[in-house]
Short mmCIF file of C-alpha atoms in Angstrom, two decimals:
data_model
loop_
_atom_site.label_atom_id
_atom_site.label_comp_id
_atom_site.label_asym_id
_atom_site.label_seq_id
_atom_site.Cartn_x
_atom_site.Cartn_y
_atom_site.Cartn_z
CA UNK A 1 97.73 72.29 105.60
CA UNK A 2 100.45 70.87 103.35
CA UNK A 3 103.27 68.38 104.67
CA UNK A 4 106.69 70.04 104.79
CA UNK A 5 108.02 70.89 101.49
CA UNK A 6 110.93 68.48 101.68
CA UNK A 7 111.85 64.94 102.56
CA UNK A 8 113.95 65.29 105.86
CA UNK A 9 116.02 61.99 104.40
CA UNK A 10 117.35 64.19 101.51
CA UNK A 11 118.31 66.68 103.88
CA UNK A 12 120.76 64.47 105.95
CA UNK A 13 124.23 66.01 105.94
CA UNK A 14 127.10 64.44 104.08
CA UNK A 15 129.41 62.13 106.13
CA UNK A 16 132.98 62.87 106.49
CA UNK A 17 135.61 60.40 105.94
CA UNK A 18 136.11 58.47 109.10
CA UNK A 19 132.93 59.08 110.81
CA UNK A 20 130.21 56.38 110.70
CA UNK A 21 126.47 56.63 110.82
CA UNK A 22 125.10 54.87 114.24
CA UNK A 23 121.51 55.49 116.40
CA UNK A 24 121.82 58.45 118.52
CA UNK A 25 122.72 57.74 121.93
CA UNK A 26 120.48 60.54 123.26
CA UNK A 27 117.11 61.89 122.08
CA UNK A 28 115.45 64.72 123.75
CA UNK A 29 111.80 64.75 123.19
CA UNK A 30 110.34 67.32 125.31
CA UNK A 31 109.52 70.13 125.58
CA UNK A 32 109.09 73.46 123.85
CA UNK A 33 109.86 76.61 125.23
CA UNK A 34 111.71 74.80 128.44
CA UNK A 35 115.39 75.65 128.03
CA UNK A 36 116.11 72.34 125.72
CA UNK A 37 118.36 74.53 123.34
CA UNK A 38 120.32 75.40 126.51
CA UNK A 39 120.71 72.11 127.86
CA UNK A 40 121.35 70.42 124.39
CA UNK A 41 124.41 72.83 124.22
CA UNK A 42 125.78 71.89 127.72
CA UNK A 43 125.72 68.35 126.23
CA UNK A 44 127.15 68.99 123.10
CA UNK A 45 130.01 70.94 124.66
CA UNK A 46 131.31 67.39 126.33
CA UNK A 47 134.59 66.87 124.50
CA UNK A 48 133.14 63.26 124.13
CA UNK A 49 129.63 64.33 122.27
CA UNK A 50 130.11 65.14 118.57
CA UNK A 51 127.44 66.52 116.35
CA UNK A 52 127.69 66.00 112.37
CA UNK A 53 128.17 69.38 110.73
CA UNK A 54 124.77 70.25 109.12
CA UNK A 55 122.76 68.22 111.78
CA UNK A 56 120.64 70.75 113.70
CA UNK A 57 119.67 70.33 117.39
CA UNK A 58 116.21 69.50 116.07
CA UNK A 59 115.92 66.78 113.38
CA UNK A 60 112.19 66.67 113.39
CA UNK A 61 112.48 63.31 111.62
CA UNK A 62 109.41 62.13 112.46
CA UNK A 63 106.95 65.22 112.06
CA UNK A 64 105.72 64.10 108.76
CA UNK A 65 105.55 60.39 109.50
CA UNK A 66 102.04 60.07 111.00
CA UNK A 67 101.01 57.84 108.20
CA UNK A 68 103.15 54.99 109.35
CA UNK A 69 106.05 53.19 109.57
CA UNK A 70 106.62 51.62 105.85
CA UNK A 71 108.87 54.30 104.85
CA UNK A 72 110.85 54.34 108.03
CA UNK A 73 114.44 53.59 107.15
CA UNK A 74 116.65 53.09 110.21
CA UNK A 75 119.57 54.14 108.07
CA UNK A 76 118.00 57.47 107.22
CA UNK A 77 117.54 58.45 110.63
CA UNK A 78 121.24 57.20 111.64
CA UNK A 79 122.82 59.11 109.10
CA UNK A 80 122.06 62.31 111.18
CA UNK A 81 124.29 60.84 114.18
CA UNK A 82 127.52 60.00 112.26
CA UNK A 83 130.55 60.63 114.62
CA UNK A 84 134.20 60.02 114.94
CA UNK A 85 135.05 56.52 116.49
CA UNK A 86 134.20 56.57 120.53
CA UNK A 87 131.99 59.57 120.55
CA UNK A 88 128.50 59.88 121.41
CA UNK A 89 125.85 61.79 119.12
CA UNK A 90 122.15 62.93 120.15
CA UNK A 91 119.58 65.49 119.06
CA UNK A 92 116.73 67.20 120.70
CA UNK A 93 113.20 67.66 119.12
CA UNK A 94 110.82 69.20 121.77
CA UNK A 95 107.82 68.12 119.87
CA UNK A 96 108.64 64.42 119.91
CA UNK A 97 106.85 63.97 122.94
CA UNK A 98 103.51 65.51 121.89
CA UNK A 99 103.07 63.91 118.69
CA UNK A 100 101.19 60.82 119.22
CA UNK A 101 102.65 58.73 116.31
CA UNK A 102 106.27 59.47 117.37
CA UNK A 103 107.14 57.40 120.34
CA UNK A 104 106.41 54.25 118.64
CA UNK A 105 108.24 55.31 115.62
CA UNK A 106 111.39 56.59 117.43
CA UNK A 107 111.50 53.40 119.38
CA UNK A 108 111.54 51.60 115.75
CA UNK A 109 114.89 53.30 114.84
CA UNK A 110 116.21 54.05 118.01
CA UNK A 111 115.21 51.34 120.58
CA UNK A 112 118.32 51.85 122.81
CA UNK A 113 118.70 55.65 122.67
CA UNK A 114 118.56 57.37 126.25
CA UNK A 115 115.60 59.73 126.34
CA UNK A 116 115.61 63.18 127.92
CA UNK A 117 112.35 65.12 128.85
CA UNK A 118 113.05 68.97 130.19
CA UNK A 119 109.77 70.09 132.09
CA UNK A 120 108.99 73.84 132.84
CA UNK A 121 106.24 75.26 134.90
CA UNK A 122 103.63 75.24 132.28
CA UNK A 123 102.45 78.63 133.04
CA UNK A 124 106.10 80.03 132.02
CA UNK A 125 106.23 77.65 129.00
CA UNK A 126 102.92 79.28 127.95
CA UNK A 127 104.03 82.78 128.62
CA UNK A 128 107.46 82.05 127.03
CA UNK A 129 105.83 80.48 123.79
CA UNK A 130 105.72 82.56 120.43
CA UNK A 131 102.30 80.90 120.62
CA UNK A 132 101.24 81.88 117.24
CA UNK A 133 104.48 81.42 115.48
CA UNK A 134 105.03 78.37 117.22
CA UNK A 135 101.46 76.96 115.89
CA UNK A 136 101.46 78.20 112.64
CA UNK A 137 100.82 74.97 111.23
CA UNK A 138 97.54 74.55 113.42
CA UNK A 139 94.25 74.57 111.68
CA UNK A 140 93.25 77.87 110.75
CA UNK A 141 96.02 79.61 112.65
CA UNK A 142 93.42 81.80 114.74
CA UNK A 143 94.28 83.00 118.18
CA UNK A 144 91.72 80.42 119.25
CA UNK A 145 93.45 77.45 118.09
CA UNK A 146 97.11 78.77 119.11
CA UNK A 147 95.98 79.19 122.58
CA UNK A 148 94.52 76.14 122.96
CA UNK A 149 97.59 74.11 121.13
CA UNK A 150 100.23 76.13 123.32
CA UNK A 151 98.00 75.16 126.44
CA UNK A 152 97.81 71.63 125.26
CA UNK A 153 101.58 71.22 125.26
CA UNK A 154 101.55 72.14 129.08
CA UNK A 155 99.60 68.76 129.51
CA UNK A 156 102.71 66.84 130.60
CA UNK A 157 101.34 64.04 132.45
CA UNK A 158 99.90 62.26 129.52
CA UNK A 159 102.59 62.65 127.25
CA UNK A 160 105.17 61.17 129.49
CA UNK A 161 102.62 58.26 129.85
CA UNK A 162 102.46 57.97 125.77
CA UNK A 163 106.13 57.95 125.93
CA UNK A 164 106.22 55.60 128.83
CA UNK A 165 104.16 53.15 126.61
CA UNK A 166 106.66 53.03 124.03
CA UNK A 167 109.93 53.31 126.05
CA UNK A 168 111.05 51.42 129.49
CA UNK A 169 110.99 54.35 132.35
CA UNK A 170 114.18 53.91 133.28
CA UNK A 171 115.33 54.89 129.59
CA UNK A 172 113.53 58.49 130.11
CA UNK A 173 115.19 60.88 132.30
CA UNK A 174 112.73 63.79 133.33
CA UNK A 175 114.47 67.11 134.41
CA UNK A 176 113.25 70.03 135.77
CA UNK A 177 113.95 73.35 134.38
CA UNK A 178 113.93 75.36 137.45
CA UNK A 179 116.22 73.03 138.95
CA UNK A 180 118.56 73.30 136.06
CA UNK A 181 118.86 76.60 136.24
CA UNK A 182 119.22 76.62 140.21
CA UNK A 183 121.64 73.46 140.39
CA UNK A 184 123.08 73.40 137.00
CA UNK A 185 126.24 71.30 137.66
CA UNK A 186 124.09 68.82 139.57
CA UNK A 187 121.73 68.31 137.08
CA UNK A 188 123.98 68.55 134.15
CA UNK A 189 126.20 65.37 135.98
CA UNK A 190 122.71 63.55 136.34
CA UNK A 191 122.05 64.37 132.47
CA UNK A 192 125.89 63.16 131.48
CA UNK A 193 125.66 60.04 133.62
CA UNK A 194 122.60 59.09 132.27
CA UNK A 195 123.58 59.25 128.58
CA UNK A 196 126.91 57.28 129.37
CA UNK A 197 129.36 59.88 129.96
CA UNK A 198 131.54 60.18 132.92
CA UNK A 199 129.50 62.59 135.26
CA UNK A 200 132.44 64.66 136.02
CA UNK A 201 131.83 68.18 134.26
CA UNK A 202 135.04 68.91 132.11
CA UNK A 203 136.71 72.19 132.59
CA UNK A 204 135.88 73.33 128.99
CA UNK A 205 132.28 73.37 129.75
CA UNK A 206 130.98 76.87 130.46
CA UNK A 207 128.19 76.32 132.87
CA UNK A 208 127.23 80.23 132.72
CA UNK A 209 126.50 80.19 129.09
CA UNK A 210 123.03 80.78 127.91
CA UNK A 211 121.47 79.69 124.71
CA UNK A 212 118.37 80.79 123.17
CA UNK A 213 117.38 82.77 126.00
CA UNK A 214 114.48 84.82 125.96
CA UNK A 215 114.98 85.57 122.39
CA UNK A 216 111.68 87.44 120.49
CA UNK A 217 108.67 88.92 122.62
CA UNK A 218 106.96 86.77 125.39
CA UNK A 219 103.26 86.46 125.58
CA UNK A 220 101.97 88.90 127.50
CA UNK A 221 99.42 87.37 129.99
CA UNK A 222 96.85 89.75 131.84
CA UNK A 223 96.16 88.89 135.63
CA UNK A 224 93.03 86.87 134.47
CA UNK A 225 94.87 84.76 132.04
CA UNK A 226 97.77 84.02 134.37
CA UNK A 227 95.09 82.84 137.26
CA UNK A 228 93.44 80.75 134.67
CA UNK A 229 96.42 78.90 133.44
CA UNK A 230 97.70 78.51 137.07
CA UNK A 231 94.01 76.82 137.89
CA UNK A 232 93.47 74.85 134.99
CA UNK A 233 97.23 73.39 135.22
CA UNK A 234 96.80 72.87 138.79
CA UNK A 235 95.33 69.24 138.85
CA UNK A 236 97.23 68.05 135.77
CA UNK A 237 100.42 69.25 137.53
CA UNK A 238 99.23 67.18 140.30
CA UNK A 239 98.96 64.12 138.38
CA UNK A 240 102.31 64.70 136.96
CA UNK A 241 103.92 64.86 140.42
CA UNK A 242 102.34 61.45 140.97
CA UNK A 243 104.27 60.23 138.20
CA UNK A 244 107.61 61.82 138.68
CA UNK A 245 108.22 61.66 142.30
CA UNK A 246 111.19 63.87 142.34
CA UNK A 247 109.61 66.59 140.90
CA UNK A 248 109.64 69.81 142.96
CA UNK A 249 106.09 71.26 142.20
CA UNK A 250 106.50 73.98 144.74
CA UNK A 251 108.77 75.59 142.16
CA UNK A 252 105.83 76.03 140.05
CA UNK A 253 103.16 78.62 140.07
CA UNK A 254 100.26 76.71 142.26
CA UNK A 255 96.55 78.39 143.11
CA UNK A 256 96.77 80.14 146.01
CA UNK B 1 63.14 52.54 106.01
CA UNK B 2 59.72 53.74 104.39
CA UNK B 3 59.85 55.01 100.71
CA UNK B 4 58.92 58.56 102.27
CA UNK B 5 61.74 58.35 104.81
CA UNK B 6 64.15 57.12 102.34
CA UNK B 7 63.36 60.21 100.16
CA UNK B 8 63.54 62.46 102.95
CA UNK B 9 67.10 61.05 104.07
CA UNK B 10 68.37 61.43 100.49
CA UNK B 11 67.37 65.16 100.33
CA UNK B 12 68.88 65.59 103.69
CA UNK B 13 72.17 64.16 102.22
CA UNK B 14 72.03 66.24 99.21
CA UNK B 15 71.46 69.53 101.54
CA UNK B 16 74.44 68.87 103.54
CA UNK B 17 76.46 68.00 100.55
CA UNK B 18 75.56 71.20 98.83
CA UNK B 19 76.07 73.20 102.23
CA UNK B 20 79.72 71.66 102.40
CA UNK B 21 80.49 72.67 98.85
CA UNK B 22 79.18 76.20 99.51
CA UNK B 23 81.44 76.09 102.88
CA UNK B 24 84.51 74.94 100.67
CA UNK B 25 83.86 77.94 98.44
CA UNK B 26 83.49 80.65 100.88
CA UNK B 27 86.12 79.22 103.76
CA UNK B 28 85.23 79.44 107.37
CA UNK B 29 82.78 81.61 108.68
CA UNK B 30 84.29 84.17 111.01
CA UNK B 31 84.31 83.38 114.60
CA UNK B 32 81.97 84.40 117.28
CA UNK B 33 78.27 84.48 117.58
CA UNK B 34 75.67 86.24 114.91
CA UNK B 35 73.43 88.93 116.14
CA UNK B 36 71.07 88.37 118.92
CA UNK B 37 67.54 87.62 117.73
CA UNK B 38 64.49 90.01 118.03
CA UNK B 39 62.61 89.20 121.04
CA UNK B 40 58.70 88.70 120.35
CA UNK B 41 56.34 90.75 122.35
CA UNK B 42 55.50 88.86 125.59
CA UNK B 43 58.96 87.00 125.84
CA UNK B 44 61.62 87.57 127.99
CA UNK B 45 65.64 86.90 127.88
CA UNK B 46 67.66 85.32 130.36
CA UNK B 47 70.36 82.70 130.68
CA UNK B 48 70.00 79.67 128.69
CA UNK B 49 68.46 76.47 130.53
CA UNK B 50 70.97 74.30 129.09
CA UNK B 51 74.38 74.64 127.32
CA UNK B 52 75.92 71.75 125.29
CA UNK B 53 79.40 71.98 125.50
CA UNK B 54 80.99 68.92 123.39
CA UNK B 55 82.28 66.81 122.06
CA UNK B 56 82.77 67.61 118.14
CA UNK B 57 81.73 64.74 116.16
CA UNK B 58 79.57 62.88 118.82
CA UNK B 59 76.13 63.41 117.67
CA UNK B 60 75.43 67.01 118.77
CA UNK B 61 73.52 68.33 116.39
CA UNK B 62 71.45 65.26 116.05
CA UNK B 63 70.95 65.13 119.75
CA UNK B 64 70.41 69.25 119.92
CA UNK B 65 67.46 68.86 117.38
CA UNK B 66 65.96 66.25 119.62
CA UNK B 67 65.75 68.31 122.48
CA UNK B 68 64.51 71.23 120.31
CA UNK B 69 61.66 68.47 119.28
CA UNK B 70 60.32 69.15 122.91
CA UNK B 71 57.18 71.06 122.87
CA UNK B 72 58.84 72.86 126.13
CA UNK B 73 62.00 73.99 124.39
CA UNK B 74 61.76 77.27 122.38
CA UNK B 75 63.13 76.69 118.61
CA UNK B 76 62.12 73.21 117.66
CA UNK B 77 66.01 73.33 116.69
CA UNK B 78 65.48 75.54 113.99
CA UNK B 79 67.76 78.25 116.04
CA UNK B 80 71.40 78.36 115.89
CA UNK B 81 72.80 75.32 117.63
CA UNK B 82 76.33 76.75 118.22
CA UNK B 83 76.75 80.24 119.24
CA UNK B 84 80.42 80.12 119.85
CA UNK B 85 80.00 82.92 122.16
CA UNK B 86 83.18 82.26 124.26
CA UNK B 87 85.37 81.69 121.20
CA UNK B 88 87.24 85.07 121.63
CA UNK B 89 87.21 85.09 125.42
CA UNK B 90 90.66 84.14 125.85
CA UNK B 91 92.15 87.15 124.19
CA UNK B 92 89.32 89.63 125.26
CA UNK B 93 88.03 88.79 128.64
CA UNK B 94 84.25 88.76 129.10
CA UNK B 95 82.94 91.90 130.50
CA UNK B 96 79.81 92.03 132.77
CA UNK B 97 77.34 93.50 129.73
CA UNK B 98 78.85 90.46 127.79
CA UNK B 99 76.80 88.24 130.49
CA UNK B 100 73.64 90.27 129.35
CA UNK B 101 74.32 90.08 125.69
CA UNK B 102 74.85 86.31 126.04
CA UNK B 103 71.24 86.17 127.84
CA UNK B 104 69.64 87.88 124.87
CA UNK B 105 70.48 84.66 122.61
CA UNK B 106 67.80 82.93 124.70
CA UNK B 107 64.45 84.62 124.54
CA UNK B 108 61.49 82.54 125.61
CA UNK B 109 57.62 82.73 125.92
CA UNK B 110 56.13 82.05 129.34
CA UNK B 111 56.67 78.36 130.10
CA UNK B 112 59.23 77.62 127.69
CA UNK B 113 63.28 76.99 128.04
CA UNK B 114 66.16 77.73 125.69
CA UNK B 115 69.58 76.67 125.26
CA UNK B 116 72.73 76.08 122.63
CA UNK B 117 75.34 73.30 121.84
CA UNK B 118 78.62 74.57 121.07
CA UNK B 119 80.64 71.66 120.69
CA UNK B 120 83.94 73.47 120.85
CA UNK B 121 83.42 74.80 124.58
CA UNK B 122 84.75 71.74 125.92
CA UNK B 123 88.00 72.03 124.07
CA UNK B 124 88.77 75.77 124.94
CA UNK B 125 90.22 75.84 128.46
CA UNK B 126 89.16 79.26 129.40
CA UNK B 127 85.23 78.48 128.69
CA UNK B 128 83.55 76.20 131.11
CA UNK B 129 84.47 78.67 133.91
CA UNK B 130 82.97 81.48 131.97
CA UNK B 131 79.81 79.64 131.11
CA UNK B 132 79.54 79.47 134.94
CA UNK B 133 79.59 83.12 135.37
CA UNK B 134 77.28 83.73 132.24
CA UNK B 135 74.53 80.87 133.49
CA UNK B 136 75.47 79.39 136.75
CA UNK B 137 72.19 77.33 136.66
CA UNK B 138 72.49 76.01 133.18
CA UNK B 139 72.50 72.47 132.65
CA UNK B 140 75.53 71.12 131.04
CA UNK B 141 75.35 68.66 128.44
CA UNK B 142 78.38 66.37 127.16
CA UNK B 143 78.14 63.74 124.64
CA UNK B 144 81.25 61.78 124.24
CA UNK B 145 82.05 58.94 121.61
CA UNK B 146 84.81 56.18 121.09
CA UNK B 147 87.80 58.52 120.86
CA UNK B 148 89.38 56.73 117.87
CA UNK B 149 85.73 56.84 115.98
CA UNK B 150 85.53 60.73 116.99
CA UNK B 151 89.16 60.86 115.36
CA UNK B 152 88.06 59.25 112.18
CA UNK B 153 84.90 61.41 112.02
CA UNK B 154 86.74 64.54 112.83
CA UNK B 155 89.20 64.06 109.75
CA UNK B 156 86.52 62.86 107.75
CA UNK B 157 84.56 66.11 107.87
CA UNK B 158 87.71 68.04 107.68
CA UNK B 159 88.45 66.22 104.13
CA UNK B 160 84.80 66.81 103.13
CA UNK B 161 85.05 70.70 103.86
CA UNK B 162 88.68 71.46 103.18
CA UNK B 163 90.78 71.45 99.95
CA UNK B 164 93.94 70.89 101.92
CA UNK B 165 95.36 67.51 102.35
CA UNK B 166 95.97 66.33 105.85
CA UNK B 167 99.03 67.59 107.77
CA UNK B 168 100.66 66.51 111.12
CA UNK B 169 99.10 69.40 112.91
CA UNK B 170 95.66 68.09 111.82
CA UNK B 171 96.48 64.53 113.05
CA UNK B 172 97.72 65.75 116.29
CA UNK B 173 94.80 68.63 116.79
CA UNK B 174 92.25 65.57 116.12
CA UNK B 175 93.93 63.27 118.59
CA UNK B 176 94.05 65.87 121.08
CA UNK B 177 90.19 66.53 120.98
CA UNK B 178 89.66 63.01 121.93
CA UNK B 179 91.59 63.30 125.08
CA UNK B 180 88.45 63.66 127.34
CA UNK B 181 90.08 63.60 130.67
CA UNK B 182 91.41 67.03 130.82
CA UNK B 183 88.43 68.53 129.36
CA UNK B 184 85.92 66.83 131.68
CA UNK B 185 87.90 68.08 134.95
CA UNK B 186 87.59 71.46 133.74
CA UNK B 187 83.77 71.19 133.33
CA UNK B 188 83.56 69.40 136.86
CA UNK B 189 85.96 72.14 138.50
CA UNK B 190 83.38 74.86 137.35
CA UNK B 191 79.91 73.06 137.61
CA UNK B 192 78.55 70.71 140.28
CA UNK B 193 78.64 66.97 138.95
CA UNK B 194 74.84 66.77 139.18
CA UNK B 195 74.10 69.69 136.64
CA UNK B 196 76.34 67.92 134.19
CA UNK B 197 75.03 65.19 131.79
CA UNK B 198 77.65 63.01 130.11
CA UNK B 199 75.99 60.96 127.46
CA UNK B 200 77.41 58.58 125.04
CA UNK B 201 77.09 58.75 121.16
CA UNK B 202 77.18 54.80 121.06
CA UNK B 203 74.21 54.63 124.02
CA UNK B 204 72.05 57.24 121.86
CA UNK B 205 72.39 55.38 118.55
CA UNK B 206 71.62 51.95 119.99
CA UNK B 207 68.47 53.49 121.93
CA UNK B 208 67.70 57.11 121.14
CA UNK B 209 64.28 57.02 122.60
CA UNK B 210 65.53 55.80 125.87
CA UNK B 211 68.20 58.16 126.20
CA UNK B 212 66.14 61.25 124.86
CA UNK B 213 63.76 60.23 127.94
CA UNK B 214 66.92 60.64 129.93
CA UNK B 215 67.87 63.84 128.36
CA UNK B 216 64.49 65.48 128.86
CA UNK B 217 64.31 64.31 132.51
CA UNK B 218 67.90 65.77 133.17
CA UNK B 219 66.36 68.89 131.68
CA UNK B 220 63.69 69.19 134.02
CA UNK B 221 61.31 68.62 130.83
CA UNK B 222 58.03 66.61 131.24
CA UNK B 223 57.98 63.23 129.33
CA UNK B 224 57.48 63.72 125.71
CA UNK B 225 57.18 61.24 123.11
CA UNK B 226 59.11 61.50 119.90
CA UNK B 227 58.21 59.65 116.70
CA UNK B 228 60.77 56.95 115.95
CA UNK B 229 61.81 58.41 112.56
CA UNK B 230 62.78 61.87 114.08
CA UNK B 231 64.32 60.14 116.94
CA UNK B 232 66.89 58.54 114.65
CA UNK B 233 67.49 60.82 111.92
CA UNK B 234 71.12 61.50 111.31
CA UNK B 235 71.67 65.46 111.10
CA UNK B 236 75.18 65.33 109.45
CA UNK B 237 75.51 62.32 107.61
CA UNK B 238 78.61 61.41 106.37
CA UNK B 239 78.72 62.25 102.36
CA UNK B 240 82.18 60.56 101.58
CA UNK B 241 84.15 57.43 102.37
CA UNK B 242 85.09 57.62 106.06
CA UNK B 243 88.71 58.36 106.70
CA UNK B 244 90.77 55.43 107.99
CA UNK B 245 93.83 56.03 109.69
CA UNK B 246 97.06 53.63 108.46
CA UNK B 247 97.48 50.62 110.66
CA UNK B 248 100.49 52.30 112.42
CA UNK B 249 98.69 55.29 113.24
CA UNK B 250 95.79 53.30 114.75
CA UNK B 251 97.94 51.47 116.69
CA UNK B 252 99.76 54.68 118.20
CA UNK B 253 96.10 56.28 118.49
CA UNK B 254 95.18 53.09 120.71
CA UNK B 255 98.08 53.46 122.96
CA UNK B 256 97.96 57.14 122.80
CA UNK B 257 94.23 57.13 124.25
CA UNK B 258 94.57 54.41 126.66
CA UNK B 259 96.23 56.92 129.78
CA UNK B 260 93.16 59.01 128.83
CA UNK B 261 90.51 56.33 129.14
CA UNK B 262 91.97 55.07 132.21
CA UNK B 263 90.78 58.48 134.29
CA UNK B 264 87.31 58.43 132.62
CA UNK B 265 85.69 55.88 135.34
CA UNK B 266 87.07 57.70 138.40
CA UNK B 267 85.93 61.23 136.76
CA UNK B 268 82.27 60.18 135.11
CA UNK B 269 81.05 56.97 136.86
CA UNK B 270 78.02 56.82 134.60
CA UNK B 271 80.11 56.29 131.42
CA UNK B 272 79.99 52.61 130.17
CA UNK B 273 83.34 51.99 128.46
CA UNK B 274 82.20 48.79 127.34
CA UNK B 275 80.49 50.62 124.59
CA UNK B 276 83.73 51.66 122.86
CA UNK B 277 85.67 49.52 120.95
CA UNK B 278 88.88 51.39 121.89
CA UNK B 279 88.58 50.91 125.57
CA UNK B 280 87.47 47.04 124.89
CA UNK B 281 90.76 46.58 122.83
CA UNK B 282 92.52 48.09 125.65
CA UNK B 283 90.71 45.89 128.15
CA UNK B 284 89.19 48.86 129.83
CA UNK B 285 85.59 48.27 128.64
#
């Protein structure tokens, strides 16, 4: 397993005249296959939010920085969030919440960022995952390793607790994908307000537009596999519900 | 250590180093179990008496050998320790004749018992329930170890057996294996608590004879005295410098394991967290 070929610091896009680098106002940190591209696009659609041309939705800045902080340079990360005066900027890398080394590093370079977590029924998240492709960096790349890695991504409670160890809880907004689908306007207003925008949704934002929706084949689950996932996730979801009281667990698949 | 013991220990280390060099050349073995053994005349097959399920890098080879050293246990520790029977069961669900096939790995003469210990069973979220289907009466053995020590040992082992440098997926994977609470929950959902023995590597190291006596009792075996050298011998000794996580990663691991360690006393009241430096550093021991 080798590190990613090039250092992300070399990839920070050029900053146009009149734009200035600054820490991100928001960072989405979780979780993969849960509608984060859609939600990020709705944030980006707000006229007060800018993204530097060349900065991707997922910066993956910390992926290879597990060895520690000596090379963490604030300005290297901040360059991705250059924006015109008065605008907000941010990114959403769904693996940040999972990787054990990332929350403390993120706190070092963006201590005031508002963090966003979008959670989805872990059974549906598993089904939606391109499990082998998504986990192609997993040791061995076997079907067994991929299934385990995909399953572990759905253990949300501990990931959230690790995040909360690095950031105050009030700096983290936990959204539920199923409610975002059902009550898009209401949940988007919450999101706007949380990251420091006027909660009113501008008329230019198209709430019906979907991004990155069910592209590529889903993982087909046999009834036995689906039953296994429901059973195995049940106690973990119950722990999550005690941590996030407004989570509507009944929207997720539960054991009969 | 006597001169003879020192020679034996050195020979063992050289043998391990040689087998690891061979492993590096050959690559990982294909998943899944070997062919079942021949059943000698007068022996019978059936479900295993015990199944060890974890954890990796927590002294399971050593402990499985000590179980095999009991005269009531078949194999003398020489049979395959890790069957990996359920490794592919997520993709290819267990069929009824697979249960019979599993039993064929455990031939015993009258009056003896057999078992296996595959440390990966604990990680595979589908496996505990399948073991309960294939061997509902089996005693389940789990050895745990300080999660940061387990992390270091796991990556040391990986560096010794692979030519590739460590990457982020290796680090996250090794971290994830030390999150014991969800793994224990899955075992305890499949087996009644009194059928599960959760030991600690550190307790076994400190008092091998005492802990092995407990293990024998848990397995329903009559007391048997081991000679102290057999009891203390390392099976998979470290043959290179131990991997040291950089300071920032070590701090992240400590915080990262805190929520998991906090769940363990309720799940498994017999655990003594004060044996684990990580738990002590977090004020949980």
